[in-house]
Short mmCIF file of C-alpha atoms in Angstrom, two decimals:
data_model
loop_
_atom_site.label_atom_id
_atom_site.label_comp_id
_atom_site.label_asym_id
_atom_site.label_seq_id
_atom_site.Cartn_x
_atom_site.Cartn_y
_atom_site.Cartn_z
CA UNK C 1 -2.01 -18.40 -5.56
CA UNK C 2 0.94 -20.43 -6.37
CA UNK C 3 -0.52 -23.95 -8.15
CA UNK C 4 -3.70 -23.65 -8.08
CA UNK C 5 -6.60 -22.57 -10.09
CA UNK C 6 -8.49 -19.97 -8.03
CA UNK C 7 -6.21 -16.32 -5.34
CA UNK C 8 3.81 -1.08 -12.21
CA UNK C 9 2.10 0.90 -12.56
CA UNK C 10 2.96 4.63 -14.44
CA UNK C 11 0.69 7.52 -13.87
CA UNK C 12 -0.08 9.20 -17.51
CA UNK C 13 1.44 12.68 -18.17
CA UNK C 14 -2.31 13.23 -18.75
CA UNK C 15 -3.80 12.49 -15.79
CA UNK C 16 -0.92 13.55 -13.61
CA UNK C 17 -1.80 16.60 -14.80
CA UNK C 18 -5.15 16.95 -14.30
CA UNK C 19 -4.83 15.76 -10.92
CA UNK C 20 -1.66 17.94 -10.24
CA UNK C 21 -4.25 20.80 -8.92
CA UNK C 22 -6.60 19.04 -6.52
CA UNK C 23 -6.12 18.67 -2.80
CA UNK C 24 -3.19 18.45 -0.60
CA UNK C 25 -3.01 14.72 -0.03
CA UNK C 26 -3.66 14.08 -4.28
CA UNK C 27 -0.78 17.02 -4.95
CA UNK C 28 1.66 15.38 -2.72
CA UNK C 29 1.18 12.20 -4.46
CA UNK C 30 1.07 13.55 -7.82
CA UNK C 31 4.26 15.88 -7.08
CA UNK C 32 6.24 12.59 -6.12
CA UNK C 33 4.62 11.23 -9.40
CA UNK C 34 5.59 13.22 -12.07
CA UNK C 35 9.39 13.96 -10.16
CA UNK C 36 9.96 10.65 -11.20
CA UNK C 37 11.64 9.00 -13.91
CA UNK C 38 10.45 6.60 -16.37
CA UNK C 39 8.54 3.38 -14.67
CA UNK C 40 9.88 -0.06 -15.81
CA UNK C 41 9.51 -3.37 -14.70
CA UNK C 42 12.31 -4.45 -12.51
CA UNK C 43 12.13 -8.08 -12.97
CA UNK C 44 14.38 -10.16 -10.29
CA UNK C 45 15.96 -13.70 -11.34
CA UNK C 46 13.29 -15.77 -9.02
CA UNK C 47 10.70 -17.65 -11.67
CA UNK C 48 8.31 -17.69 -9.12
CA UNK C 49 4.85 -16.71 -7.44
CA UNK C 50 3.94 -15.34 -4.04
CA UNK C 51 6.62 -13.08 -3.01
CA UNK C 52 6.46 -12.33 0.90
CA UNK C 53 9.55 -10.07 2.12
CA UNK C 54 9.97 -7.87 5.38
CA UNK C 55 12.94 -5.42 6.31
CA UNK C 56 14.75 -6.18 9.40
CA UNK C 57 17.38 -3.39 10.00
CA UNK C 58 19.06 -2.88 6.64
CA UNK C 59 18.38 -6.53 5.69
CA UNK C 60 15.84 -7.77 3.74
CA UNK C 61 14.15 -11.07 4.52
CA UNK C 62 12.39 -13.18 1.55
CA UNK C 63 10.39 -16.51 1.78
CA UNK C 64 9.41 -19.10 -1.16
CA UNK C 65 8.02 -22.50 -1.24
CA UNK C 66 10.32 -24.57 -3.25
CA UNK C 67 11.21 -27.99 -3.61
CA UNK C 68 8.11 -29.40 -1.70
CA UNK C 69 9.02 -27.24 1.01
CA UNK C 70 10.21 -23.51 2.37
CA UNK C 71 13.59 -21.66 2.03
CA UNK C 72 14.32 -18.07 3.18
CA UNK C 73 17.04 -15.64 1.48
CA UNK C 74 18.62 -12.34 3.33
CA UNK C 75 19.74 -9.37 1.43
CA UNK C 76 20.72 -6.26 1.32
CA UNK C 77 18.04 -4.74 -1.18
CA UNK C 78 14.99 -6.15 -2.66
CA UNK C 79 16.63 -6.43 -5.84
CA UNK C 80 19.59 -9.07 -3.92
CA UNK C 81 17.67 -11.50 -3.01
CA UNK C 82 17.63 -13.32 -6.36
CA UNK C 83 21.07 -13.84 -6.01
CA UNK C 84 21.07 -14.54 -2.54
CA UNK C 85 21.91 -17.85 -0.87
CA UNK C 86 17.97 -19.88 -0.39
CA UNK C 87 18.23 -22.05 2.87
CA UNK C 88 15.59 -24.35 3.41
CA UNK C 89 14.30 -23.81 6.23
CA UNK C 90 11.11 -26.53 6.72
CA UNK C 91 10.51 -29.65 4.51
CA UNK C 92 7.69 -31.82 3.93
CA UNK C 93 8.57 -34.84 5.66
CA UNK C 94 5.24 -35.82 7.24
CA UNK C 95 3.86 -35.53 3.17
CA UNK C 96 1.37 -33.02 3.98
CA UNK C 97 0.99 -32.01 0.32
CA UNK C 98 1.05 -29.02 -2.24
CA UNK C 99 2.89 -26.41 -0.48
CA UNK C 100 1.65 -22.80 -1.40
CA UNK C 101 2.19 -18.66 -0.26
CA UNK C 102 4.67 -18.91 2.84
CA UNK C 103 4.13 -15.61 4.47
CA UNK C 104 7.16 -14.05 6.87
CA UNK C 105 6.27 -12.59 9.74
CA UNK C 106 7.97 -11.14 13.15
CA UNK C 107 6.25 -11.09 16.00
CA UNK C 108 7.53 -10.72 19.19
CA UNK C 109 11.26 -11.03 18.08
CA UNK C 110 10.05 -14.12 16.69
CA UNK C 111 9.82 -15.28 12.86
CA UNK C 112 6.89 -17.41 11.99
CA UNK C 113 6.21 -18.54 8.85
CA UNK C 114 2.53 -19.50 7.95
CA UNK C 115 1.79 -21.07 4.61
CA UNK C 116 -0.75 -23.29 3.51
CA UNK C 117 -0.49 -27.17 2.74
CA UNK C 118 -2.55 -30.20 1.94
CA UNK C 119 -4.46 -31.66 -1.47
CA UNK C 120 -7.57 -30.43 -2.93
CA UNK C 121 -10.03 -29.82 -0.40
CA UNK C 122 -7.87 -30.43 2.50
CA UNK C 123 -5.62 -27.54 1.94
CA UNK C 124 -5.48 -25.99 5.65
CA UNK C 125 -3.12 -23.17 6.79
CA UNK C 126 0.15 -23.83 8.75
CA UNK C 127 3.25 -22.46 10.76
CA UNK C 128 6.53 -22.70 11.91
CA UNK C 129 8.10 -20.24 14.20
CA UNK C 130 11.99 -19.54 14.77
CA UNK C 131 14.20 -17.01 16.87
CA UNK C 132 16.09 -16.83 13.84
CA UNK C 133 14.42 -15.79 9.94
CA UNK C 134 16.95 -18.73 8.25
CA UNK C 135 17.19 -21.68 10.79
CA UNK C 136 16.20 -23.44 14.17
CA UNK C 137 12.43 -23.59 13.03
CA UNK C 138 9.78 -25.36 15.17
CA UNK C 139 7.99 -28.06 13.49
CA UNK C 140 4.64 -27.24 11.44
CA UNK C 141 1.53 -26.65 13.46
CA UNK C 142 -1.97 -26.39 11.73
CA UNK C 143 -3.68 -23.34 12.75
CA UNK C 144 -7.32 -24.07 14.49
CA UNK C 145 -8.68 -21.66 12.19
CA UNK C 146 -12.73 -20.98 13.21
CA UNK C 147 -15.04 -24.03 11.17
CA UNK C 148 -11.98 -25.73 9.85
CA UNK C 149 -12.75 -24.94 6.12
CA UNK C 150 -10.05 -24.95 3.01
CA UNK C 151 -7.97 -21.84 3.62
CA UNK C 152 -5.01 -20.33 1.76
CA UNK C 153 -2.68 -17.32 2.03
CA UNK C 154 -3.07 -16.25 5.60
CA UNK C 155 -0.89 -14.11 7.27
CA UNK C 156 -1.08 -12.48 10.44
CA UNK C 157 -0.65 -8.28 11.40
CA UNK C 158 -1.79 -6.21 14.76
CA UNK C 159 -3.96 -3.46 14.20
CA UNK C 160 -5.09 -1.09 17.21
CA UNK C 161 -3.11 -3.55 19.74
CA UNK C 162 -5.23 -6.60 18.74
CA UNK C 163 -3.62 -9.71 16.76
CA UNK C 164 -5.65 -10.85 13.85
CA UNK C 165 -5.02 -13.22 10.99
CA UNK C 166 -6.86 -12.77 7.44
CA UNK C 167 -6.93 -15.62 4.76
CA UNK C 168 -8.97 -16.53 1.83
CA UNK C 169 -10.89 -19.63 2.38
CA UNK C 170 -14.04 -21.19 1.59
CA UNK C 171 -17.62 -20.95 3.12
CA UNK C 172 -18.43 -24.67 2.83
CA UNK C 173 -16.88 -27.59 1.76
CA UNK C 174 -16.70 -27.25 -2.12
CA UNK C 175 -14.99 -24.83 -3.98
CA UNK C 176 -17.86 -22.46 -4.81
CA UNK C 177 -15.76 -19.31 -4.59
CA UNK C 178 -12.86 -18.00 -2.17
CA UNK C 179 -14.21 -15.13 0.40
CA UNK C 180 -11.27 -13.24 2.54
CA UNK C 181 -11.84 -14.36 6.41
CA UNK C 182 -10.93 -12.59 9.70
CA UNK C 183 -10.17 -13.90 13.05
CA UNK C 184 -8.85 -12.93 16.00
CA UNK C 185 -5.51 -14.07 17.57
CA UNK C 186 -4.62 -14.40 20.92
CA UNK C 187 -1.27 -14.75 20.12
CA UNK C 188 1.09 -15.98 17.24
CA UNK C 189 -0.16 -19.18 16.36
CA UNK C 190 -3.36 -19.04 18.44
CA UNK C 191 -6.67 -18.21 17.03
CA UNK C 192 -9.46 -17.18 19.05
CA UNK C 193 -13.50 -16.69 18.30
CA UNK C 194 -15.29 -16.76 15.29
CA UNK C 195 -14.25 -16.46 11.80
CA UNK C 196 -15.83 -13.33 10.12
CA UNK C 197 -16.22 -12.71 6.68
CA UNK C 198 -15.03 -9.55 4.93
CA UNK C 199 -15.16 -9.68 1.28
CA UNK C 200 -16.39 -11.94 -1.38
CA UNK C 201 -15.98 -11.70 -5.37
CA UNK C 202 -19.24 -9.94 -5.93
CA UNK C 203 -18.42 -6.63 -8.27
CA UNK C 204 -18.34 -7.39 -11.88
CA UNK C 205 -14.67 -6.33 -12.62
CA UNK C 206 -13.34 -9.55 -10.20
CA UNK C 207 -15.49 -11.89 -11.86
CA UNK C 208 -14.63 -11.63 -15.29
CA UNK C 209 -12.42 -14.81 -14.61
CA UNK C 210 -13.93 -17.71 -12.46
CA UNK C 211 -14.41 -21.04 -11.83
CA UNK C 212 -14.24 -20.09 -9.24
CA UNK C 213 -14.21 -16.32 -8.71
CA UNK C 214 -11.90 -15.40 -6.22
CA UNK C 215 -10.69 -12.65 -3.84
CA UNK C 216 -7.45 -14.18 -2.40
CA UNK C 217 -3.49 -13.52 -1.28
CA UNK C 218 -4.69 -10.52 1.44
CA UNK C 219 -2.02 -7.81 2.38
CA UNK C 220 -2.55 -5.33 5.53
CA UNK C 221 -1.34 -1.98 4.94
CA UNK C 222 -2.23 0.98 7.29
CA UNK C 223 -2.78 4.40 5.58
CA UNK C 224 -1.39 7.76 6.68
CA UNK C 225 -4.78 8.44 8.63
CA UNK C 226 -4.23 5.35 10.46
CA UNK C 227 -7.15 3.05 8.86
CA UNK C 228 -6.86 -0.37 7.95
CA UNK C 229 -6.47 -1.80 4.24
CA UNK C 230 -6.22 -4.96 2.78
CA UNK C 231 -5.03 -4.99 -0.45
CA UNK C 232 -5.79 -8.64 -2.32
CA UNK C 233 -5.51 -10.20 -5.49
CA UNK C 234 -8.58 -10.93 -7.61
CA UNK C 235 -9.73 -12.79 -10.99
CA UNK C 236 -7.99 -16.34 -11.58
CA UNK C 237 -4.10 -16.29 -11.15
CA UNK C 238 -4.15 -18.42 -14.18
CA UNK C 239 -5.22 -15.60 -16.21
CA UNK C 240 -3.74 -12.24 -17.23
CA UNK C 241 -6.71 -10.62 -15.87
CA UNK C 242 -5.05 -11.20 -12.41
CA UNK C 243 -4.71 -7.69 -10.80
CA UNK C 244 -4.87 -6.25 -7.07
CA UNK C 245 -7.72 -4.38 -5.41
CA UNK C 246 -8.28 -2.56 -2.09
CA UNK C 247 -10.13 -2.92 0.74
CA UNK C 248 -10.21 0.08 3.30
CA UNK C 249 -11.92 0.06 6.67
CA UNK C 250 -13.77 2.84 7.44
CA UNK C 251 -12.53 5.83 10.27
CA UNK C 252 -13.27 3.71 13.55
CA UNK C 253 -14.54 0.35 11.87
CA UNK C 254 -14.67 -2.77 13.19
CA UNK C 255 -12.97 -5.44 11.04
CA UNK C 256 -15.02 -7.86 11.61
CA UNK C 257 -18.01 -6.09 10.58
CA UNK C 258 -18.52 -6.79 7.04
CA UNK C 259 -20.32 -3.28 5.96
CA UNK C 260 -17.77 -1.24 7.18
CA UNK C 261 -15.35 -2.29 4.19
CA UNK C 262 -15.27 -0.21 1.17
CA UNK C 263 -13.88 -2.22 -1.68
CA UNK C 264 -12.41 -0.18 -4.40
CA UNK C 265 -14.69 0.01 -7.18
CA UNK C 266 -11.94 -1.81 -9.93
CA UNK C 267 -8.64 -3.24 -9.56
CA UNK C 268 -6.11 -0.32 -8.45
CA UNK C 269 -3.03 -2.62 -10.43
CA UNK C 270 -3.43 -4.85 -13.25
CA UNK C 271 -2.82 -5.26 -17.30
CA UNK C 272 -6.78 -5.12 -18.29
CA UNK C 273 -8.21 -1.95 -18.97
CA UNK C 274 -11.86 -2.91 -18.33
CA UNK C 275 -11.04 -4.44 -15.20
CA UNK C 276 -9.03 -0.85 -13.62
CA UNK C 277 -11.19 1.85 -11.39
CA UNK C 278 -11.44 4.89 -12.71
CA UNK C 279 -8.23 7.10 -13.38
CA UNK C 280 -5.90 4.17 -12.87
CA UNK C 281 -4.11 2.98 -15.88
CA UNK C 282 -3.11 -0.55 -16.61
CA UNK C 283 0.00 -1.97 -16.43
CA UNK C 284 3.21 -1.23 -19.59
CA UNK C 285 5.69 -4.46 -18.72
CA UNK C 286 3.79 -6.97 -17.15
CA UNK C 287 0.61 -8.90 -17.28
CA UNK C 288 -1.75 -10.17 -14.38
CA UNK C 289 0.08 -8.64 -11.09
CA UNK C 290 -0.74 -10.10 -8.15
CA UNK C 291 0.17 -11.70 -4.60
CA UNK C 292 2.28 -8.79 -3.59
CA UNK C 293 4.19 -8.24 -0.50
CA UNK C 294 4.54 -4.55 0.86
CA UNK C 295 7.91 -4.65 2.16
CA UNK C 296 7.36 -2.76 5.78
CA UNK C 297 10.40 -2.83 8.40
CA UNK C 298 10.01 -6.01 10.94
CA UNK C 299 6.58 -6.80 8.95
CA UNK C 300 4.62 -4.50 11.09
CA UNK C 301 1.67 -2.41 9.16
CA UNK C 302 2.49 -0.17 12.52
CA UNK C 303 5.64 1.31 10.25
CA UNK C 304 3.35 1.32 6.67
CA UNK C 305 4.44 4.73 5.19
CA UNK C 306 3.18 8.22 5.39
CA UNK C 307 1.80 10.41 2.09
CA UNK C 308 3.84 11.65 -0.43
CA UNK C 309 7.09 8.96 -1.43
CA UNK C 310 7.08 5.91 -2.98
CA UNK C 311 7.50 2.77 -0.84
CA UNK C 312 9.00 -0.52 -1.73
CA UNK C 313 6.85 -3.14 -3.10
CA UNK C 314 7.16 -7.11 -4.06
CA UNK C 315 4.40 -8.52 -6.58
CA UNK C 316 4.55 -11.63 -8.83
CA UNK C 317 3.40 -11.27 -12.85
CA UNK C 318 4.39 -12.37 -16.44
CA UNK C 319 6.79 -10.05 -18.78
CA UNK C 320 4.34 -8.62 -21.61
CA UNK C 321 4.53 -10.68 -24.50
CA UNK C 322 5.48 -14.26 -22.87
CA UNK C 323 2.78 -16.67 -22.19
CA UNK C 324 0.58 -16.51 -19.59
CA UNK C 325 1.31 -19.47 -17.55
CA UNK C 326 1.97 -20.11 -13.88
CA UNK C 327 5.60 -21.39 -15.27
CA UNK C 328 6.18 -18.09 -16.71
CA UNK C 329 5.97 -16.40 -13.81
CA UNK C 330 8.49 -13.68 -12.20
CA UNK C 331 9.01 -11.36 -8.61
CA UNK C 332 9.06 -8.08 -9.73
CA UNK C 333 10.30 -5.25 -7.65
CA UNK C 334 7.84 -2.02 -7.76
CA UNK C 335 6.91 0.87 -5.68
CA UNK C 336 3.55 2.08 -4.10
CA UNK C 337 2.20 5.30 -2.68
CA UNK C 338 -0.89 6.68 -0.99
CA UNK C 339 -3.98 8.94 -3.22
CA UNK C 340 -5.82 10.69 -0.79
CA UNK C 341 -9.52 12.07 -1.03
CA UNK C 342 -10.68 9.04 -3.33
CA UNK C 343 -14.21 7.69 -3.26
CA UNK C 344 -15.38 4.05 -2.70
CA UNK C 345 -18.99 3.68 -3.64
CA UNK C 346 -21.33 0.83 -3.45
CA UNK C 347 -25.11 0.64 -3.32
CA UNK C 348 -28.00 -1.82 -1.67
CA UNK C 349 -26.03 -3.08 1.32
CA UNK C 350 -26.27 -1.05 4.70
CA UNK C 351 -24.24 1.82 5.96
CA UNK C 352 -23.17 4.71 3.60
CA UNK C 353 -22.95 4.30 -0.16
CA UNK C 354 -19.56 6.07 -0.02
CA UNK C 355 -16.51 6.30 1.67
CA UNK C 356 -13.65 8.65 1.33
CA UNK C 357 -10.15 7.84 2.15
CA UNK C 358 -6.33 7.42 0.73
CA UNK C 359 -6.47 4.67 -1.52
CA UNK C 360 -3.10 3.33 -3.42
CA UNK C 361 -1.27 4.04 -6.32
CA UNK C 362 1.05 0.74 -7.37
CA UNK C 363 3.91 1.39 -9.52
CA UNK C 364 6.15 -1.37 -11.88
#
């Protein structure tokens, strides 16, 4: 999370091999894999957090806070937008307060943008809506999110012809840690029934930096099987321990049922070696990646890709030996794919210890 304390990747020669052999949905991966050249860390020209960017057509559609409030870039590639022409397309005027994690979203033929805004407890999420992605926004509307508690990074995504929006937020009223929430939506800016609760920073590997712990900055992504992800960004952003994780919803879940997410059992992209699941290898270029964007055509997890190629990816980290400070800072460009047959376990809760699915292999 952009300003506040709380929410690529190469596959060895090595293991490549070793996995080069094993089922279909692992060899496709691992073909696409090892066909490919050298990974590096395409760093754009934006010193900034909290990338959010959707496809429209062959143009791609970026949003940043900036400048106590929100501008929006259009491009041709993901790799234009840093030199692409930022219009500001909201502004603080009413002096709601830090402005943090715009998300872009089309809906409808509609843009809305839905970031979060306020001061220390108080932060609440927001959104402005447009027929156009770079002008003619409405003016900001707080979201009646269920209980009215702090909440940051929502965004919102339709899964099995229901809206939903999912955001990190607290339980209470003091900043004990930050769970990922789930609501309903009865349309765009319209949130309906009960908040539910889907994941908290419980496992050891996303508490090795707190104060709070946090799970925060939730992606949807739907795999080539059709089931429901969300991909989020764990340990403190102020740290280089910052790395994503995965959250997959079992065959015929319901999201709103807590025990039918399977959390991957270590962070599937990040520069910490004890903090990584099993057979993923930390990052080579960059420290602490997080807040990431899968860059999906009109925003819509309905066109997330199938097995086998690499799909475009937005995240935000540090270059490897700079600093690790929020100042320091890039958007990187990267690529992700889908790793079938892998195994989420857990233990003492109810329902199934494990949980077989695609997971995701992220890529600098």
């Amino acid at each position: 999370m952009a300003g506040f304390p709380h929410g690529t990747k190469r596959l060895s020669r090595r293991l490549a091999g070793a996995l080069g052999f094993a089922l279909s949905g692992v060899l496709a991966a691992a073909l696409t894999l090892t066909s490919a050249g050298p990974a590096r860390a395409d760093r754009t020209g934006l010193r900034a957090a909290d990338p959010s960017v959707l496809r429209v057509g062959g143009t791609y559609i970026s949003v940043q806070s900036a400048g106590g409030g929100i501008v929006v870039r259009q491009a041709s590639s993901t790799t234009a937008l840093d030199s692409a022409t930022p219009r500001q397309v909201w502004s603080d005027t009413r002096g709601r307060g830090e402005v943090w994690a715009p998300e872009i979203v089309r809906d409808g033929g509609r843009y809305h943008i839905y970031f979060t805004a306020g001061r220390g407890a108080a932060h609440r999420m927001y959104v402005i809506s447009s027929a156009s992605p770079d002008s003619g926004y409405s003016a900001e509307t707080k979201l009646a999110l269920p209980d009215d508690k702090w909440a940051i990074d929502g965004t919102l995504f339709t899964f099995n012809g229901q809206r939903w929006f999912v955001w990190s937020g607290w339980a209470g009223d003091t900043d004990v840690e930050q769970n990922l929430y789930i609501a309903r939506m009865s349309g765009p800016t319209t949130p309906t029934g009960a908040r539910h609760i889907i994941s908290q920073p419980r496992e050891s590997w996303e508490r090795v930096v707190g104060n709070p712990f946090v799970n925060e900055g939730p992606e949807p992504v739907k795999d080539p099987n059709g089931q429901l992800h969300i991909t989020y960004s764990a340990n403190g952003s102020w740290s280089d321990r910052y790395c994503l994780a995965d959250l997959r919803l079992r065959a015929g879940g319901d999201p709103t049922y807590v025990w039918d997410w399977y959390k991957s059992n270590g962070c599937l992209f990040g520069s910490d070696r004890a903090t990584m699941m099993a057979g993923w290898d930390p990052t080579l270029h960059v420290d602490g990646p997080g807040h990431h964007s899968f860059v999906l055509l009109d925003g819509d997890i309905g066109t997330s890709p199938p097995a086998g190629p690499r799909f475009p990816l937005m995240f935000h980290a540090v270059p490897k030996g700079t600093p690790y400070t929020w100042e320091n800072r890039y958007w990187y460009t990267g690529t992700f794919c889908w790793w079938g047959d892998t195994a989420y376990s857990r233990a003492d809760v109810p329902g199934p210890n494990t949980d077989t699915g695609w997971s995701l292999r992220f890529f600098e």
